[in-house]
Tab-separated table of C-alpha atoms in Angstrom:
chain	number	residue	atom	x	y	z
A	1	MET	CA	-0.016	0.210	0.239
A	2	VAL	CA	1.224	3.370	-0.854
A	3	ASP	CA	0.140	6.894	0.932
A	4	LYS	CA	-2.976	8.053	-0.649
A	5	PRO	CA	-1.850	11.721	-2.299
A	6	ALA	CA	-3.024	14.592	-0.379
A	7	PRO	CA	-6.511	15.627	-1.241
A	8	ASP	CA	-6.739	18.190	-4.270
A	9	ALA	CA	-8.011	20.846	-2.181
A	10	SER	CA	-5.036	20.988	0.092
A	11	ARG	CA	-2.336	21.111	-3.185
A	12	ARG	CA	-4.152	24.002	-4.395
A	13	SER	CA	-3.032	27.235	-3.319
A	14	GLU	CA	-5.836	28.816	-1.151
A	15	LYS	CA	-5.046	32.126	-2.520
A	16	SER	CA	-5.713	31.055	-6.353
A	17	ARG	CA	-8.364	28.808	-5.268
A	18	ARG	CA	-10.241	32.043	-4.079
A	19	ALA	CA	-9.179	34.389	-6.983
A	20	ILE	CA	-10.585	31.712	-9.121
A	21	TYR	CA	-13.775	31.190	-7.326
A	22	ASP	CA	-14.293	35.095	-7.347
A	23	ALA	CA	-13.412	35.300	-10.940
A	24	ALA	CA	-15.751	32.505	-11.940
A	25	LEU	CA	-18.802	34.191	-10.001
A	26	ALA	CA	-18.235	37.574	-11.097
A	27	LEU	CA	-17.610	36.607	-14.787
A	28	VAL	CA	-20.850	34.084	-14.901
A	29	GLY	CA	-22.735	37.384	-13.321
A	30	GLU	CA	-21.571	39.193	-15.756
A	31	VAL	CA	-21.324	37.751	-19.106
A	32	GLY	CA	-23.863	34.667	-18.491
A	33	TYR	CA	-23.129	30.951	-18.365
A	34	PRO	CA	-22.648	30.636	-22.218
A	35	LYS	CA	-20.182	33.265	-22.807
A	36	THR	CA	-18.268	32.521	-19.487
A	37	THR	CA	-14.907	30.268	-20.501
A	38	VAL	CA	-12.143	28.848	-18.916
A	39	GLU	CA	-9.838	31.320	-20.360
A	40	GLY	CA	-12.072	34.461	-18.885
A	41	ILE	CA	-11.867	33.178	-15.775
A	42	ALA	CA	-7.978	32.484	-15.602
A	43	ALA	CA	-7.483	35.923	-17.012
A	44	ARG	CA	-9.251	37.667	-14.563
A	45	ALA	CA	-8.171	35.228	-11.743
A	46	GLY	CA	-4.339	35.935	-13.128
A	47	VAL	CA	-3.743	32.585	-13.427
A	48	GLY	CA	-2.402	30.583	-16.281
A	49	LYS	CA	-5.386	28.398	-18.075
A	50	GLN	CA	-3.739	25.061	-17.314
A	51	THR	CA	-3.657	25.935	-13.671
A	52	ILE	CA	-7.524	25.796	-14.185
A	53	TYR	CA	-7.558	22.345	-15.862
A	54	ARG	CA	-4.903	20.785	-13.479
A	55	TRP	CA	-7.847	21.269	-10.782
A	56	TRP	CA	-11.258	21.333	-12.574
A	57	SER	CA	-12.399	19.595	-15.927
A	58	SER	CA	-14.543	22.155	-17.205
A	59	LYS	CA	-15.964	25.725	-16.472
A	60	ALA	CA	-19.229	23.940	-14.970
A	61	ASP	CA	-16.989	22.219	-12.574
A	62	VAL	CA	-15.456	25.298	-11.479
A	63	LEU	CA	-18.974	27.305	-10.994
A	64	LEU	CA	-20.609	24.601	-9.043
A	65	GLU	CA	-17.421	24.670	-6.681
A	66	ALA	CA	-17.392	27.842	-6.491
A	67	PHE	CA	-20.864	28.200	-5.535
A	68	LEU	CA	-20.093	25.434	-2.613
A	69	ASP	CA	-17.782	27.645	-1.416
A	70	LEU	CA	-19.726	30.564	-1.829
A	71	GLY	CA	-22.678	28.489	0.544
A	72	GLU	CA	-20.124	27.507	2.868
A	73	GLN	CA	-18.711	31.073	3.462
A	74	ALA	CA	-22.199	32.308	4.464
A	75	ALA	CA	-23.207	29.538	6.391
A	76	LEU	CA	-19.695	30.043	8.526
A	77	ALA	CA	-20.420	34.038	8.578
A	78	ALA	CA	-23.948	33.264	9.610
A	79	ARG	CA	-22.583	30.808	12.675
A	80	GLU	CA	-20.303	33.798	13.420
A	81	ALA	CA	-22.916	36.250	13.638
A	82	GLY	CA	-24.480	33.659	15.775
A	83	GLN	CA	-27.535	33.223	13.396
A	84	GLY	CA	-27.659	29.786	14.017
A	85	ALA	CA	-26.242	26.429	12.764
A	86	PRO	CA	-24.606	26.605	9.411
A	87	ARG	CA	-27.059	25.874	6.596
A	88	THR	CA	-24.733	22.994	4.865
A	89	TYR	CA	-25.017	20.624	7.785
A	90	ALA	CA	-27.963	20.700	9.827
A	91	LEU	CA	-31.067	22.810	10.375
A	92	PRO	CA	-31.641	24.350	13.674
A	93	ASP	CA	-33.800	22.182	15.907
A	94	THR	CA	-34.772	23.959	19.537
A	95	GLY	CA	-38.292	21.845	19.089
A	96	ASP	CA	-40.092	24.835	18.139
A	97	LEU	CA	-40.477	24.332	14.023
A	98	ALA	CA	-42.131	27.346	12.986
A	99	ALA	CA	-39.430	29.278	14.772
A	100	ASP	CA	-36.688	27.205	13.494
A	101	LEU	CA	-38.089	27.469	9.965
A	102	LYS	CA	-38.790	30.911	9.839
A	103	LEU	CA	-35.187	31.393	11.196
A	104	VAL	CA	-33.367	29.494	8.097
A	105	LEU	CA	-35.641	31.335	5.859
A	106	ARG	CA	-34.845	34.419	7.047
A	107	ALA	CA	-31.217	33.857	6.055
A	108	THR	CA	-31.905	32.640	2.831
A	109	VAL	CA	-33.870	35.408	2.049
A	110	ASP	CA	-30.880	37.832	3.138
A	111	GLU	CA	-28.735	35.745	0.957
A	112	LEU	CA	-30.815	35.731	-2.268
A	113	LEU	CA	-30.907	39.652	-1.549
A	114	ASP	CA	-26.739	39.953	-1.141
A	115	PRO	CA	-25.341	41.403	-4.864
A	116	ARG	CA	-22.471	38.879	-4.545
A	117	PHE	CA	-24.411	35.978	-4.681
A	118	GLU	CA	-27.453	37.386	-6.694
A	119	ALA	CA	-26.203	37.931	-10.052
A	120	PRO	CA	-23.988	34.676	-10.291
A	121	SER	CA	-26.909	32.721	-8.839
A	122	ARG	CA	-29.309	34.094	-11.469
A	123	ALA	CA	-26.844	33.185	-14.680
A	124	LEU	CA	-26.031	29.458	-13.306
A	125	ALA	CA	-30.199	29.291	-12.746
A	126	ALA	CA	-31.171	30.779	-16.092
A	127	GLU	CA	-29.068	28.299	-17.953
A	128	GLY	CA	-30.371	25.407	-15.790
A	129	VAL	CA	-33.962	26.247	-16.922
A	130	VAL	CA	-32.591	25.494	-20.366
A	131	ASN	CA	-29.692	23.277	-20.195
A	132	GLU	CA	-30.713	19.803	-19.034
A	133	GLN	CA	-27.178	18.322	-18.254
A	134	LEU	CA	-26.509	21.623	-16.000
A	135	GLY	CA	-29.520	22.008	-14.716
A	136	ARG	CA	-29.837	18.366	-13.329
A	137	GLU	CA	-25.879	18.682	-12.073
A	138	PHE	CA	-26.654	22.152	-10.372
A	139	VAL	CA	-29.831	20.207	-8.731
A	140	THR	CA	-27.844	17.365	-7.461
A	141	LYS	CA	-25.069	18.958	-6.347
A	142	LEU	CA	-25.829	22.181	-5.039
A	143	LEU	CA	-30.125	22.531	-4.502
A	144	GLU	CA	-31.192	18.664	-3.546
A	145	PRO	CA	-28.195	18.675	-0.654
A	146	GLN	CA	-29.775	21.726	0.855
A	147	LEU	CA	-33.512	20.665	0.729
A	148	GLN	CA	-32.635	17.186	2.142
A	149	LEU	CA	-31.762	19.262	5.175
A	150	TYR	CA	-35.422	20.329	5.181
A	151	VAL	CA	-36.376	16.673	4.974
A	152	ASP	CA	-34.140	15.945	8.016
A	153	ARG	CA	-35.963	18.777	10.155
A	154	LEU	CA	-39.469	17.740	9.497
A	155	ARG	CA	-38.648	14.016	9.843
A	156	ALA	CA	-37.362	15.104	13.261
A	157	ALA	CA	-40.692	17.108	13.870
A	158	GLN	CA	-42.649	14.171	12.848
A	159	ASP	CA	-41.040	12.004	15.513
A	160	ALA	CA	-41.693	14.820	17.735
A	161	GLY	CA	-45.138	14.864	16.802
A	162	HIS	CA	-45.299	18.429	15.355
A	163	VAL	CA	-46.128	17.609	11.694
A	164	ARG	CA	-48.500	14.728	10.559
A	165	PRO	CA	-47.396	11.232	10.132
A	166	GLY	CA	-48.423	10.484	6.961
A	167	VAL	CA	-46.703	13.535	5.411
A	168	ASP	CA	-44.231	13.307	3.023
A	169	PRO	CA	-40.986	15.273	4.239
A	170	ARG	CA	-39.593	15.942	0.558
A	171	ILE	CA	-43.376	17.277	-0.677
A	172	ALA	CA	-43.992	19.305	2.195
A	173	LEU	CA	-40.532	21.397	2.261
A	174	GLU	CA	-41.656	22.870	-1.158
A	175	LEU	CA	-44.613	24.520	0.514
A	176	PHE	CA	-42.242	27.211	2.114
A	177	VAL	CA	-39.062	26.793	-0.196
A	178	SER	CA	-40.608	26.916	-3.938
A	179	PRO	CA	-42.683	30.048	-3.041
A	180	LEU	CA	-39.788	31.807	-1.852
A	181	ALA	CA	-37.995	30.126	-4.897
A	182	GLN	CA	-40.081	31.652	-7.504
A	183	ARG	CA	-40.636	35.239	-6.205
A	184	TRP	CA	-36.926	35.153	-6.167
A	185	LEU	CA	-36.186	33.377	-9.833
A	186	GLN	CA	-39.225	35.190	-11.864
A	187	ARG	CA	-39.659	38.239	-9.422
A	188	THR	CA	-43.095	38.195	-8.956
A	189	ALA	CA	-43.322	39.678	-6.158
A	190	PRO	CA	-40.694	41.251	-3.061
A	191	ILE	CA	-39.284	38.740	-0.282
A	192	SER	CA	-39.080	39.844	2.624
A	193	HIS	CA	-38.779	37.835	6.487
A	194	GLU	CA	-42.213	38.623	7.253
A	195	TYR	CA	-43.305	37.139	3.676
A	196	THR	CA	-41.412	33.501	4.599
A	197	ASP	CA	-43.102	33.964	8.082
A	198	THR	CA	-46.027	34.166	6.406
A	199	LEU	CA	-45.432	30.975	4.371
A	200	VAL	CA	-43.997	29.362	7.052
A	201	ASP	CA	-47.521	29.534	9.094
A	202	TYR	CA	-49.870	28.982	6.460
A	203	ALA	CA	-47.751	25.752	5.300
A	204	LEU	CA	-47.951	24.665	9.064
A	205	HIS	CA	-51.672	25.465	9.749
A	206	GLY	CA	-53.019	25.018	6.288
A	207	LEU	CA	-55.735	27.380	4.423
A	208	ALA	CA	-59.148	25.963	5.414
A	209	PRO	CA	-60.160	26.564	9.162
A	210	ARG	CA	-59.239	24.543	11.791
A	211	ASP	CA	-62.762	22.709	11.939
A	212	ALA	CA	-63.091	21.817	7.874
B	1	MET	CA	-66.955	61.400	-34.216
B	2	VAL	CA	-65.138	58.525	-36.136
B	3	ASP	CA	-65.727	55.062	-36.438
B	4	LYS	CA	-63.022	52.852	-34.485
B	5	PRO	CA	-60.913	51.500	-36.654
B	6	ALA	CA	-61.309	47.521	-36.806
B	7	PRO	CA	-58.804	46.292	-33.705
B	8	ASP	CA	-55.343	44.936	-35.159
B	9	ALA	CA	-56.038	41.504	-34.438
B	10	SER	CA	-58.949	41.139	-37.450
B	11	ARG	CA	-57.036	43.411	-39.650
B	12	ARG	CA	-54.458	40.630	-39.678
B	13	SER	CA	-54.738	37.664	-41.543
B	14	GLU	CA	-55.351	34.721	-39.490
B	15	LYS	CA	-53.158	32.534	-41.253
B	16	SER	CA	-50.444	34.854	-41.490
B	17	ARG	CA	-50.689	35.433	-37.428
B	18	ARG	CA	-50.962	31.667	-36.719
B	19	ALA	CA	-47.806	30.981	-38.798
B	20	ILE	CA	-45.910	33.846	-37.087
B	21	TYR	CA	-46.502	32.463	-33.572
B	22	ASP	CA	-45.461	28.967	-34.763
B	23	ALA	CA	-42.499	30.351	-35.878
B	24	ALA	CA	-41.652	32.366	-32.889
B	25	LEU	CA	-42.326	29.628	-30.550
B	26	ALA	CA	-40.362	27.086	-32.486
B	27	LEU	CA	-37.377	29.362	-33.200
B	28	VAL	CA	-36.926	30.676	-29.484
B	29	GLY	CA	-37.119	26.884	-28.299
B	30	GLU	CA	-34.788	25.888	-30.525
B	31	VAL	CA	-31.776	28.763	-30.505
B	32	GLY	CA	-33.380	30.642	-27.041
B	33	TYR	CA	-34.021	33.925	-26.701
B	34	PRO	CA	-31.082	35.910	-27.243
B	35	LYS	CA	-30.828	34.170	-30.829
B	36	THR	CA	-33.940	34.627	-31.718
B	37	THR	CA	-34.739	37.515	-34.260
B	38	VAL	CA	-37.644	39.164	-35.912
B	39	GLU	CA	-35.976	38.433	-39.609
B	40	GLY	CA	-35.574	34.847	-38.209
B	41	ILE	CA	-39.122	34.502	-37.221
B	42	ALA	CA	-40.010	36.505	-40.724
B	43	ALA	CA	-38.207	33.924	-42.576
B	44	ARG	CA	-39.404	30.570	-41.081
B	45	ALA	CA	-43.418	31.956	-41.252
B	46	GLY	CA	-42.756	32.808	-44.874
B	47	VAL	CA	-43.593	36.406	-44.395
B	48	GLY	CA	-41.505	39.510	-44.986
B	49	LYS	CA	-39.807	41.226	-41.862
B	50	GLN	CA	-42.213	44.243	-42.568
B	51	THR	CA	-45.338	42.305	-42.119
B	52	ILE	CA	-44.239	41.515	-38.496
B	53	TYR	CA	-43.242	45.328	-37.910
B	54	ARG	CA	-46.451	46.158	-38.764
B	55	TRP	CA	-48.320	44.234	-35.806
B	56	TRP	CA	-45.648	44.129	-33.221
B	57	SER	CA	-42.677	46.629	-32.029
B	58	SER	CA	-40.138	43.739	-30.730
B	59	LYS	CA	-39.401	39.912	-31.060
B	60	ALA	CA	-40.572	40.477	-27.068
B	61	ASP	CA	-44.285	41.432	-28.338
B	62	VAL	CA	-44.098	38.674	-30.968
B	63	LEU	CA	-43.374	36.173	-28.354
B	64	LEU	CA	-45.308	37.541	-25.414
B	65	GLU	CA	-48.773	37.526	-27.736
B	66	ALA	CA	-47.664	34.101	-29.223
B	67	PHE	CA	-47.624	32.695	-25.849
B	68	LEU	CA	-51.349	34.368	-24.738
B	69	ASP	CA	-52.138	32.852	-28.102
B	70	LEU	CA	-51.077	29.151	-26.829
B	71	GLY	CA	-52.758	29.638	-23.303
B	72	GLU	CA	-55.832	30.414	-25.236
B	73	GLN	CA	-55.641	27.455	-27.536
B	74	ALA	CA	-55.025	24.954	-24.506
B	75	ALA	CA	-58.033	26.567	-22.533
B	76	LEU	CA	-60.122	26.265	-25.520
B	77	ALA	CA	-59.231	22.768	-26.213
B	78	ALA	CA	-59.874	21.974	-22.545
B	79	ARG	CA	-63.373	23.445	-22.976
B	80	GLU	CA	-63.791	21.174	-25.620
B	81	ALA	CA	-62.557	18.260	-24.218
B	82	GLY	CA	-64.985	19.113	-21.276
B	83	GLN	CA	-61.939	19.814	-18.611
B	84	GLY	CA	-63.589	22.325	-17.076
B	85	ALA	CA	-63.578	25.621	-17.477
B	86	PRO	CA	-61.079	27.894	-19.552
B	87	ARG	CA	-58.119	29.012	-17.503
B	88	THR	CA	-57.751	32.282	-19.275
B	89	TYR	CA	-61.225	33.302	-17.280
B	90	ALA	CA	-61.582	31.805	-14.320
B	91	LEU	CA	-61.380	28.666	-12.347
B	92	PRO	CA	-64.140	26.290	-11.704
B	93	ASP	CA	-66.040	26.845	-8.741
B	94	THR	CA	-68.177	23.874	-7.757
B	95	GLY	CA	-68.168	24.850	-4.007
B	96	ASP	CA	-65.515	21.900	-3.412
B	97	LEU	CA	-62.038	23.853	-3.605
B	98	ALA	CA	-59.621	20.972	-3.191
B	99	ALA	CA	-61.762	19.453	-6.145
B	100	ASP	CA	-61.391	22.599	-8.271
B	101	LEU	CA	-57.487	23.270	-7.515
B	102	LYS	CA	-56.825	19.910	-8.330
B	103	LEU	CA	-58.538	19.810	-11.824
B	104	VAL	CA	-56.891	22.867	-12.509
B	105	LEU	CA	-53.679	21.837	-11.423
B	106	ARG	CA	-53.790	18.521	-13.371
B	107	ALA	CA	-54.568	20.367	-16.913
B	108	THR	CA	-51.547	22.677	-15.750
B	109	VAL	CA	-49.214	19.527	-15.136
B	110	ASP	CA	-50.535	18.338	-18.684
B	111	GLU	CA	-49.820	21.607	-20.518
B	112	LEU	CA	-46.033	21.628	-18.605
B	113	LEU	CA	-45.417	18.592	-20.027
B	114	ASP	CA	-46.659	19.262	-23.746
B	115	PRO	CA	-43.656	19.377	-26.202
B	116	ARG	CA	-45.027	21.950	-27.650
B	117	PHE	CA	-45.363	24.248	-24.519
B	118	GLU	CA	-42.060	23.116	-22.929
B	119	ALA	CA	-39.063	24.258	-24.918
B	120	PRO	CA	-40.059	27.733	-25.536
B	121	SER	CA	-41.492	28.229	-22.489
B	122	ARG	CA	-38.584	27.128	-20.921
B	123	ALA	CA	-36.440	29.549	-23.307
B	124	LEU	CA	-38.481	32.432	-22.275
B	125	ALA	CA	-38.681	31.900	-18.426
B	126	ALA	CA	-34.688	31.219	-18.740
B	127	GLU	CA	-34.325	34.545	-20.259
B	128	GLY	CA	-36.331	36.269	-17.620
B	129	VAL	CA	-34.399	35.058	-14.729
B	130	VAL	CA	-31.142	37.332	-16.379
B	131	ASN	CA	-32.829	39.564	-18.382
B	132	GLU	CA	-35.168	41.895	-15.951
B	133	GLN	CA	-36.956	44.055	-18.241
B	134	LEU	CA	-38.343	40.830	-19.985
B	135	GLY	CA	-39.037	38.958	-17.069
B	136	ARG	CA	-41.319	41.847	-15.212
B	137	GLU	CA	-43.143	42.221	-18.863
B	138	PHE	CA	-43.145	38.254	-18.833
B	139	VAL	CA	-44.881	38.204	-15.586
B	140	THR	CA	-47.256	41.247	-15.392
B	141	LYS	CA	-48.573	39.821	-19.160
B	142	LEU	CA	-48.490	36.073	-18.450
B	143	LEU	CA	-47.980	34.852	-15.350
B	144	GLU	CA	-49.738	37.249	-12.829
B	145	PRO	CA	-53.038	37.370	-14.856
B	146	GLN	CA	-52.745	33.599	-14.517
B	147	LEU	CA	-52.229	33.885	-10.402
B	148	GLN	CA	-54.945	36.470	-9.938
B	149	LEU	CA	-57.599	33.653	-11.083
B	150	TYR	CA	-56.417	31.741	-8.398
B	151	VAL	CA	-56.732	34.878	-6.316
B	152	ASP	CA	-60.193	35.150	-7.332
B	153	ARG	CA	-61.253	31.413	-6.650
B	154	LEU	CA	-59.677	31.536	-2.868
B	155	ARG	CA	-61.632	34.724	-2.127
B	156	ALA	CA	-64.747	33.123	-3.095
B	157	ALA	CA	-63.843	30.150	-0.782
B	158	GLN	CA	-62.909	32.445	1.798
B	159	ASP	CA	-66.616	34.227	1.593
B	160	ALA	CA	-67.943	30.524	1.515
B	161	GLY	CA	-65.693	30.110	4.887
B	162	HIS	CA	-63.546	27.044	3.106
B	163	VAL	CA	-60.073	29.460	3.844
B	164	ARG	CA	-59.685	31.060	7.174
B	165	PRO	CA	-60.498	34.925	7.241
B	166	GLY	CA	-57.182	36.078	8.035
B	167	VAL	CA	-55.341	34.673	4.633
B	168	ASP	CA	-53.758	36.297	2.098
B	169	PRO	CA	-54.966	34.544	-1.730
B	170	ARG	CA	-52.007	35.870	-3.270
B	171	ILE	CA	-49.655	34.106	-0.852
B	172	ALA	CA	-51.803	31.688	-0.450
B	173	LEU	CA	-51.945	30.466	-3.783
B	174	GLU	CA	-47.896	29.862	-4.021
B	175	LEU	CA	-48.252	26.992	-1.519
B	176	PHE	CA	-49.397	25.061	-4.449
B	177	VAL	CA	-48.524	26.658	-7.779
B	178	SER	CA	-44.899	27.521	-6.829
B	179	PRO	CA	-43.580	23.978	-5.892
B	180	LEU	CA	-45.015	23.034	-9.082
B	181	ALA	CA	-43.619	25.787	-11.016
B	182	GLN	CA	-39.796	24.761	-9.722
B	183	ARG	CA	-39.749	21.318	-9.957
B	184	TRP	CA	-40.864	22.128	-13.442
B	185	LEU	CA	-38.462	24.910	-14.175
B	186	GLN	CA	-35.647	23.726	-12.143
B	187	ARG	CA	-36.067	20.023	-12.546
B	188	THR	CA	-35.778	19.150	-9.059
B	189	ALA	CA	-38.400	16.357	-9.206
B	190	PRO	CA	-40.786	14.744	-11.441
B	191	ILE	CA	-44.071	16.495	-11.545
B	192	SER	CA	-47.288	14.399	-11.752
B	193	HIS	CA	-51.371	14.603	-11.219
B	194	GLU	CA	-50.752	12.722	-8.000
B	195	TYR	CA	-47.709	15.355	-6.750
B	196	THR	CA	-50.312	18.176	-7.596
B	197	ASP	CA	-53.189	16.223	-5.693
B	198	THR	CA	-50.975	16.120	-2.364
B	199	LEU	CA	-49.530	19.817	-2.579
B	200	VAL	CA	-53.110	20.935	-2.610
B	201	ASP	CA	-54.397	18.807	0.368
B	202	TYR	CA	-51.072	19.583	2.306
B	203	ALA	CA	-51.804	23.475	1.600
B	204	LEU	CA	-55.454	23.366	2.625
B	205	HIS	CA	-55.105	21.155	5.847
B	206	GLY	CA	-51.971	22.302	7.035
B	207	LEU	CA	-48.424	19.772	7.905
B	208	ALA	CA	-49.103	20.244	12.007
B	209	PRO	CA	-51.481	17.805	13.423
B	210	ARG	CA	-55.199	19.215	13.508
B	211	ASP	CA	-54.959	19.535	17.180
B	212	ALA	CA	-51.496	21.682	17.389
């Protein structure tokens, strides 16, 4: 047996890696996904094209990793600011489902309104709508892992008797996550903390009267 | 007082109009919004560029009208097939809110899975994500009028005591409309009649137990 090589990340210069992520996110936000190239990212990051190809196989790979990193940075910042557990690992579970969901969705609203996040996210989401392969990769690697955190939280709520036993958590989470996503993506209406609080209340307690 | 001129629509040759709509929808589905041009639409429809500019001021105008027409055609077909009232005027109101919503959402699932509809709709939606002006026009002229039909139906349900008095219908409709939109747009999971039926049940009765 030989020693395992060090993981990719550790062989990369942290500074170059960050510069490449920043360049990729800025570029895709400015010119869109189709016009973003590995050459363009390299030029903007001040590295050679081969440096990028040594670590990633395509512009899609660079971007997906840059987004994962952006999410991790946001989670780290939120943790440091004391705004709950990092979103990438588990949702908070204080035993109060409504309060926990409201906290996380408020943080998501803040993230969606953050200009660093907005343009590149829109560019990638738009490409995913028409480019099925990238769309599926984007969902599998970025979106679905985040949605699974809601599944876990809703399962725990089911165990605690706070969600009806027959409810499918993977569908249930869409009642509050998807409205926010659609308002943001399609600009159908403004988003705010008050709005996501309302979504959580409606989803948990239903639109029909209690005696219906 | 002079006689009003005949409305635009009546002055257009129905055949040319249909050919232009078909060409515009097919082209945007194939090459995307940025590469769709009035010249390309004219060539494909077999009409002169000036014919298009006589009736519409831009490719965005042609496309928005082509989509409105597609929606009207679908509503007409649904009415002829006895699948309820046309979606463009009012949602069915049988007094059974759950049944009415399920009927309409099932028809929407069928429309979203219709290949004639899928490619052009994706192209326009993707462009709307990154192109704020087109996105807002798309929402104002196409999406919001459809959402307002849900507002009307939910208001009627409120009057009948089937929806809680404090609920804002414009937000409430998003609990079942947005999940379907997100699954379709972002391909997060498959869509089906069973799925939209479940959304309606969850939204009306809530995720929390009745005694919570």
